[in-house]
CSV table of C-alpha atoms in Angstrom, one decimal:
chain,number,residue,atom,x,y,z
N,47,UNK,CA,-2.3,-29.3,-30.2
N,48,UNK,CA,-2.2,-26.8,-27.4
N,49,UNK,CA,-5.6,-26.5,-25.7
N,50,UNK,CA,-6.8,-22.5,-25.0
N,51,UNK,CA,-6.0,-21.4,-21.5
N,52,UNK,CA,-9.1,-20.6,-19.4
N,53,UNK,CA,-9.9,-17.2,-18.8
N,54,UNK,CA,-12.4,-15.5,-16.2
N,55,UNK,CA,-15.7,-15.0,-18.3
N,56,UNK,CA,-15.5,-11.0,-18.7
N,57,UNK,CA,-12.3,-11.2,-20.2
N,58,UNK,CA,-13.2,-13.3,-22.9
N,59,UNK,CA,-16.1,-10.6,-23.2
N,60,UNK,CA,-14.0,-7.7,-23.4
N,61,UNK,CA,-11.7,-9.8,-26.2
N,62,UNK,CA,-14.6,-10.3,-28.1
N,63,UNK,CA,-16.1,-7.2,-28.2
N,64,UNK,CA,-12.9,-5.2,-28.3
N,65,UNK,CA,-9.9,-7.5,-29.7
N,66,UNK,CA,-6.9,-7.9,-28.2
N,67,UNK,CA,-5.2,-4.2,-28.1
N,68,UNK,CA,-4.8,-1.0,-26.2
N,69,UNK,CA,-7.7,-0.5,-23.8
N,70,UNK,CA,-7.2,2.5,-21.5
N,71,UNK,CA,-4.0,2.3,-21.6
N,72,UNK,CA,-3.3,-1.3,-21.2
N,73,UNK,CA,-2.5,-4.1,-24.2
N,74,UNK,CA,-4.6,-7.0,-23.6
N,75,UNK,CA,-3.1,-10.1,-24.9
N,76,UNK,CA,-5.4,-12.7,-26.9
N,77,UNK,CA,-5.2,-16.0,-25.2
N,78,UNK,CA,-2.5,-17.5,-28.5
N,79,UNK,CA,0.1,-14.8,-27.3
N,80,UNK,CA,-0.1,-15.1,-23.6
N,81,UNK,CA,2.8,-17.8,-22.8
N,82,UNK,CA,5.2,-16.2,-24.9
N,83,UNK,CA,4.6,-12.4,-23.5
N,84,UNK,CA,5.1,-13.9,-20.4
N,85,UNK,CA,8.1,-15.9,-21.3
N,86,UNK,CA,9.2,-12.0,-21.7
N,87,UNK,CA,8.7,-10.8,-18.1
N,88,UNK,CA,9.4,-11.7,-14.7
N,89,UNK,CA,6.2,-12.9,-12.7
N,90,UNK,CA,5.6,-11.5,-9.7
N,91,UNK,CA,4.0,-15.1,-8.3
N,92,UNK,CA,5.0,-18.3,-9.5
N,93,UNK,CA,1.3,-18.9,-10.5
N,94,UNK,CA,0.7,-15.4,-12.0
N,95,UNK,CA,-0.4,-15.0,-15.3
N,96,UNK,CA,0.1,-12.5,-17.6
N,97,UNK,CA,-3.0,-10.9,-19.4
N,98,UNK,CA,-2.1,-7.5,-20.6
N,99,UNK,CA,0.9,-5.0,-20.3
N,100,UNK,CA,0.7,-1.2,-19.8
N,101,UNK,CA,1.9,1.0,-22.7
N,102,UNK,CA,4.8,2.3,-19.7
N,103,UNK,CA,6.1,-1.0,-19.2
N,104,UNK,CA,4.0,-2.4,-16.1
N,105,UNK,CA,2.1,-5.8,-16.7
N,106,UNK,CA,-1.5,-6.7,-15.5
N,107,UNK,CA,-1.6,-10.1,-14.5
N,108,UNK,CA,-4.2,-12.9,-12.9
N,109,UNK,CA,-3.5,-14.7,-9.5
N,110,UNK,CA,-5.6,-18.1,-10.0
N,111,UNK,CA,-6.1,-18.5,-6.1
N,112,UNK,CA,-9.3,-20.4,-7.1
N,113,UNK,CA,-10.2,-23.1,-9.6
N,114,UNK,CA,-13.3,-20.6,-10.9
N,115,UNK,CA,-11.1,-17.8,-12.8
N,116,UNK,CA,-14.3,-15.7,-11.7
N,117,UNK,CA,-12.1,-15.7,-8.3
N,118,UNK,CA,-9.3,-14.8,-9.7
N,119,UNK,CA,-7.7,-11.6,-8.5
N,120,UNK,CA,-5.9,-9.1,-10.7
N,121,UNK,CA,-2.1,-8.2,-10.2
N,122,UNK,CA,-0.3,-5.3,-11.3
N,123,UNK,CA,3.8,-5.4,-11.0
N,124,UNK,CA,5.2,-2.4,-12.0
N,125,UNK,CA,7.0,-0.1,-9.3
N,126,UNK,CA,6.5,-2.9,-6.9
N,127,UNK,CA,3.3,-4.9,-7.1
N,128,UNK,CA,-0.3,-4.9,-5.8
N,129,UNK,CA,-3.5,-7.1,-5.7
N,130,UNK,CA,-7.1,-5.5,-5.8
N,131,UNK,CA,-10.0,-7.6,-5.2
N,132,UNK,CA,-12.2,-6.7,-8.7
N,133,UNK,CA,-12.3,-8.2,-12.1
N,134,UNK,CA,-10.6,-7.3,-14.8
N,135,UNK,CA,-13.0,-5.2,-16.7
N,136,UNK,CA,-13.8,-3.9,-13.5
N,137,UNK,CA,-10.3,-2.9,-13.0
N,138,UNK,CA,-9.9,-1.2,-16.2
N,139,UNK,CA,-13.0,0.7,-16.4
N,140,UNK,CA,-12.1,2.0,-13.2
N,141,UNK,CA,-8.9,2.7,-14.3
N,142,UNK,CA,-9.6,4.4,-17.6
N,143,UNK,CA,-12.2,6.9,-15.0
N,144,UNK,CA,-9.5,8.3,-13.1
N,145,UNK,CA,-10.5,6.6,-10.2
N,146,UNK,CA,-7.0,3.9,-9.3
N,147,UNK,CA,-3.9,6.3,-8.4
N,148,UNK,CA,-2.2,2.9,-8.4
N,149,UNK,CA,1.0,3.2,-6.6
N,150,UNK,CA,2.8,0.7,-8.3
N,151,UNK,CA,2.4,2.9,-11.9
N,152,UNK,CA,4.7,5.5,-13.2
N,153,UNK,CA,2.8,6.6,-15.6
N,154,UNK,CA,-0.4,8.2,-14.5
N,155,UNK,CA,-0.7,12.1,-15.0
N,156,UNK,CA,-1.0,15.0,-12.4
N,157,UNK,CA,0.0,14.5,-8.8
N,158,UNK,CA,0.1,11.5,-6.8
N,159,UNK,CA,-1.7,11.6,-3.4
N,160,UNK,CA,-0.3,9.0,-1.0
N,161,UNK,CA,-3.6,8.3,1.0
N,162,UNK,CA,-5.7,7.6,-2.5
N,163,UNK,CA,-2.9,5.0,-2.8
N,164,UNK,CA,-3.2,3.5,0.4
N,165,UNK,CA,-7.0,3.6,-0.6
N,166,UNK,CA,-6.2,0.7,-3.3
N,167,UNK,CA,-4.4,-1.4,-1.4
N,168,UNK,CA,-7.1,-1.4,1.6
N,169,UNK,CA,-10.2,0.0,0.8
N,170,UNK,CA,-11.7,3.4,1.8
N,171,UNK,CA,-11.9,4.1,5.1
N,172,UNK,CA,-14.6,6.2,7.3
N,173,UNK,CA,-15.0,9.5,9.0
N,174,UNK,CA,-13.1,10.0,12.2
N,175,UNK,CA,-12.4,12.5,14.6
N,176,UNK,CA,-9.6,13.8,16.4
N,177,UNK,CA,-9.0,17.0,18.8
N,178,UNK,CA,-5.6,17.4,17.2
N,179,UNK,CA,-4.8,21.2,18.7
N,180,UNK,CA,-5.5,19.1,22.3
N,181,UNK,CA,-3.3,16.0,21.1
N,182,UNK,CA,-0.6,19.1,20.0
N,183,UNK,CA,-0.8,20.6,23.1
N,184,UNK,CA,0.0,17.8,25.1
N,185,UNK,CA,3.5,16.9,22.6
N,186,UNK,CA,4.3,20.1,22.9
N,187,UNK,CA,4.9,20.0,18.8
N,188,UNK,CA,2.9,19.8,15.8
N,189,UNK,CA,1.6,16.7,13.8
N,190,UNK,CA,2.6,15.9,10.3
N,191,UNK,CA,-0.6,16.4,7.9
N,192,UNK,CA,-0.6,13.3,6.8
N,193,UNK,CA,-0.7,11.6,9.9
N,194,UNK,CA,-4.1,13.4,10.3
N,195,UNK,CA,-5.5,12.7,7.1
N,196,UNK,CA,-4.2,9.0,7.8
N,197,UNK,CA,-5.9,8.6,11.1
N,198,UNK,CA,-9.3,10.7,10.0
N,199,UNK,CA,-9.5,7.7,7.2
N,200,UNK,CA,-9.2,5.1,9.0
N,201,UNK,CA,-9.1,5.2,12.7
N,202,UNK,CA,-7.4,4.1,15.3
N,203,UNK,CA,-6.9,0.0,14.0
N,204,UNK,CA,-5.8,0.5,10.2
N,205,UNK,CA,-4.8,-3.2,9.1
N,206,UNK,CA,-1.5,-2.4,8.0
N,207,UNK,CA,0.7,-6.4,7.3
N,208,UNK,CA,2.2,-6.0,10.4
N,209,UNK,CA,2.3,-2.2,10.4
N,210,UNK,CA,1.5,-0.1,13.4
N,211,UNK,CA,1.3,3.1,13.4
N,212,UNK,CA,1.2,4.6,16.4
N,213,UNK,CA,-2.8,5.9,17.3
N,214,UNK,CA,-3.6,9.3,18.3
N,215,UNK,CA,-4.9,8.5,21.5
N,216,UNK,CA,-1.8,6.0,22.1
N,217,UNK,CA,0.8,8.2,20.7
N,218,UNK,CA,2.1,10.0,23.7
N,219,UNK,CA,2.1,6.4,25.5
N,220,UNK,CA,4.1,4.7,22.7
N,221,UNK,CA,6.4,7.3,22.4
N,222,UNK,CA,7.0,7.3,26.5
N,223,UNK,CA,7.3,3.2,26.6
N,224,UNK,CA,9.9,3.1,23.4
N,225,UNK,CA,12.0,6.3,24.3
N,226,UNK,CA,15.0,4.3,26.0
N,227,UNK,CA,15.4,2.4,22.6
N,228,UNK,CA,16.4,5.5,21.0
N,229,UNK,CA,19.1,7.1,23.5
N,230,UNK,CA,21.6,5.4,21.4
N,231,UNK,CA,21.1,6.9,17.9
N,232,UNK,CA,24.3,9.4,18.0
N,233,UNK,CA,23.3,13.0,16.5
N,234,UNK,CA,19.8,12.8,17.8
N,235,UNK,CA,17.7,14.2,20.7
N,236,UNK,CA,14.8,12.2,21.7
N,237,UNK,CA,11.1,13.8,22.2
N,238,UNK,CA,10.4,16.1,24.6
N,239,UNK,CA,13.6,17.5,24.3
N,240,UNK,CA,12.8,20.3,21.3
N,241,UNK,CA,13.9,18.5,17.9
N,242,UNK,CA,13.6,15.1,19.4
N,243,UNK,CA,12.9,11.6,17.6
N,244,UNK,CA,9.2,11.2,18.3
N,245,UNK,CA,8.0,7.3,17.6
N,246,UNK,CA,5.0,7.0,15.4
N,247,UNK,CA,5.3,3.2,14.4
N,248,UNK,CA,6.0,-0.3,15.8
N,249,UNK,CA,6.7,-2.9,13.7
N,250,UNK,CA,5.2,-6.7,14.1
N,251,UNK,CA,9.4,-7.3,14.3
N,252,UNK,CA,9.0,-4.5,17.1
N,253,UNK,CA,11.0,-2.1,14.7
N,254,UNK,CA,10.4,1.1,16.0
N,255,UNK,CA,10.0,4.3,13.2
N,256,UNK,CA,10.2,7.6,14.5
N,257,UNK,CA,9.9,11.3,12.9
N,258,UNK,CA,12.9,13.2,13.2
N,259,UNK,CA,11.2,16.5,14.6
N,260,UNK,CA,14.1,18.9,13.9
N,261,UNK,CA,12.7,20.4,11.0
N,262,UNK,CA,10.2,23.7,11.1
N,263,UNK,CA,8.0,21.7,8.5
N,264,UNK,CA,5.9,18.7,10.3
N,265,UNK,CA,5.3,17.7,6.5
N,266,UNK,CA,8.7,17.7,5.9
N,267,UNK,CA,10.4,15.6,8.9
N,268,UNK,CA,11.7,12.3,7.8
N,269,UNK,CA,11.5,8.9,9.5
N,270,UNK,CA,14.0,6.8,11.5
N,271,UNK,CA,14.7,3.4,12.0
N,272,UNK,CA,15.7,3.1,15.6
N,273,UNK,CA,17.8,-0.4,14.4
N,274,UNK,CA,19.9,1.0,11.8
N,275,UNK,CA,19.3,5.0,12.0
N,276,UNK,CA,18.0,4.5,8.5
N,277,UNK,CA,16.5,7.7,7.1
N,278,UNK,CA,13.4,7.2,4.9
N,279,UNK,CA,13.0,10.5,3.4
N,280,UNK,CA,9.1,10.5,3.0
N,281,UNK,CA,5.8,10.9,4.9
N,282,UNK,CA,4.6,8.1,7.1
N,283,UNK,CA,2.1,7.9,4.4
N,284,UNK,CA,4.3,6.9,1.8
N,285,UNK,CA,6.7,4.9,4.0
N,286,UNK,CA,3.1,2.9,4.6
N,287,UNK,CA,2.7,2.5,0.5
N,288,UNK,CA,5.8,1.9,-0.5
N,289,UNK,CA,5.8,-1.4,2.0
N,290,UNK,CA,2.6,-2.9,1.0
N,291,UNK,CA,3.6,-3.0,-2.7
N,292,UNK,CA,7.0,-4.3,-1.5
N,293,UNK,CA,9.7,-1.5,-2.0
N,294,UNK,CA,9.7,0.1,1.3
N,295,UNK,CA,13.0,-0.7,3.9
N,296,UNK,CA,11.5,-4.2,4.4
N,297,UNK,CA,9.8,-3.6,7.9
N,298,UNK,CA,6.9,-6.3,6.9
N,299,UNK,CA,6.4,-9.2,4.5
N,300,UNK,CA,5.0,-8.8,1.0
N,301,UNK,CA,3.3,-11.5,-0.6
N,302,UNK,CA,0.7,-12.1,-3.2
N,303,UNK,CA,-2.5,-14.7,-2.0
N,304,UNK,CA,-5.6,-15.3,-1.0
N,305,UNK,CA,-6.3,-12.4,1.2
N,306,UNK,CA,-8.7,-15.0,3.3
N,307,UNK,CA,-5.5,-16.9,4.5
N,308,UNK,CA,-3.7,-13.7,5.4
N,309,UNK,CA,-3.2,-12.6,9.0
N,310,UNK,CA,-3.3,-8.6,7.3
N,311,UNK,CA,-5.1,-9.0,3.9
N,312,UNK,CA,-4.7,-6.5,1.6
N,313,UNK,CA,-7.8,-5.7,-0.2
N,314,UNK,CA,-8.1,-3.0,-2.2
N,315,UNK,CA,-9.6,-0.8,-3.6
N,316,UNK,CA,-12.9,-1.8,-1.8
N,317,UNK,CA,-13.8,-2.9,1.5
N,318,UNK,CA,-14.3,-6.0,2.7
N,319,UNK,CA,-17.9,-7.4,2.7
């Protein structure tokens, strides 16, 4: 006789009260059909387990990082996959209000806003202020939007895996210690020549990003790997997003744990008390 799994406590809860079924959007799984749902989808830890799956295809799923499932963090593996630090009815009530643009979903309405996504992987940030038209000045070009709204978050020390992006204060500096890297990238000019490749990110594997500034639009310039003159055809921002769930170009590691033995936890969607 098989014994019944052990589930966090609010789970339970929300089966009894509920059922197993469609609950904003997700299927939960009564605790009899759980091994052999998962048996039909790829885990994204070896100690992940599957507790409900999204009417699009995506799967919600429990990390046990601690003995006490009240611990337990809740995974979601979709479009790449992401951690957040709150329980499961937590997540879903949450998620049901509109308030979790999840990046790792494909099916939530309306447009997607790359910063509210960075927002569930690491928390909300705090108000901070930058003289951007004296920053300007001194590049002698504009500055992507997002890269304001990005900095204006969280500051000038966003813990990004391994991630760097270049500070507003230190971008000018950054830029003038890492131009020589980039003289031999054929077809480009390097910043301050007008157009140039202007480095905005250093990687912990001192991979150096850089907008391509040849475009009129500062929303529009793409990013370039110094190493391989890769072109990643979306905002800083995004580039940020897609690494953290693990389907950007690979310029950090991605792995599901305990955020308290990570170098760069990833905590989302709240802030770390």
């Amino acid at each position: 006789m098989t014994s019944a799994p052990v589930l966090p406590v609010d789970y339970r809860a929300l089966l009894t009260e509920h059922g197993p079924g469609p609950v904003t959007g997700v299927r939960l799984l009564a605790p009899a059909d759980m091994a052999a749902e998962q048996s039909r989808h790829t885990p994204p830890h070896p100690d992940a387990l599957l507790w409900g799956v999204f009417d699009t295809g995506e799967t919600c799923w429990w990390l046990p990082i601690h003995p006490d499932p009240v611990s337990w963090l809740v995974v979601v593996a979709g479009d790449g996959e992401q951690q957040l630090n709150i329980s499961t009815t937590e997540f879903l009530h949450r998620l049901g209000a509109g308030q979790l643009d999840l990046p790792v979903l494909s099916g939530l309405p309306g447009p997607r806003d790359p910063l509210a996504q960075l927002r569930t992987l690491l928390g909300p940030g705090g108000g901070h202020h930058y003289d951007w038209a004296a920053l300007e000045r001194e590049l002698g070009c504009p500055l992507p939007p997002d890269y304001r709204l990005l900095f204006e978050e969280y500051g000038s020390q966003p813990v990004l895996n391994g991630l760097f992006p270049s500070p507003p204060e230190e971008l000018v500096s950054v830029h003038r210690d890492h131009a020589h890297f980039l003289d031999d990238l054929d077809g480009y000019r390097v910043h301050p020549e007008p157009g140039g490749l202007l480095t905005c990110l250093i990687s912990e594997g001192r991979q150096q990003l850089c907008w391509d500034t040849s475009g009129p639009d500062p929303a529009a310039w793409p990013l370039v790997d110094s190493d391989t003159g890769e072109v990643f055809p979306g905002t800083l921002t995004e580039l940020l997003v897609a690494e953290l769930v693990g389907r950007g170009p690979g310029l950090c590691a991605h792995n599901l744990g305990d955020p308290d033995t990570w170098a760069y936890p990833m905590w989302g969607p709240d802030p770390v008390h």
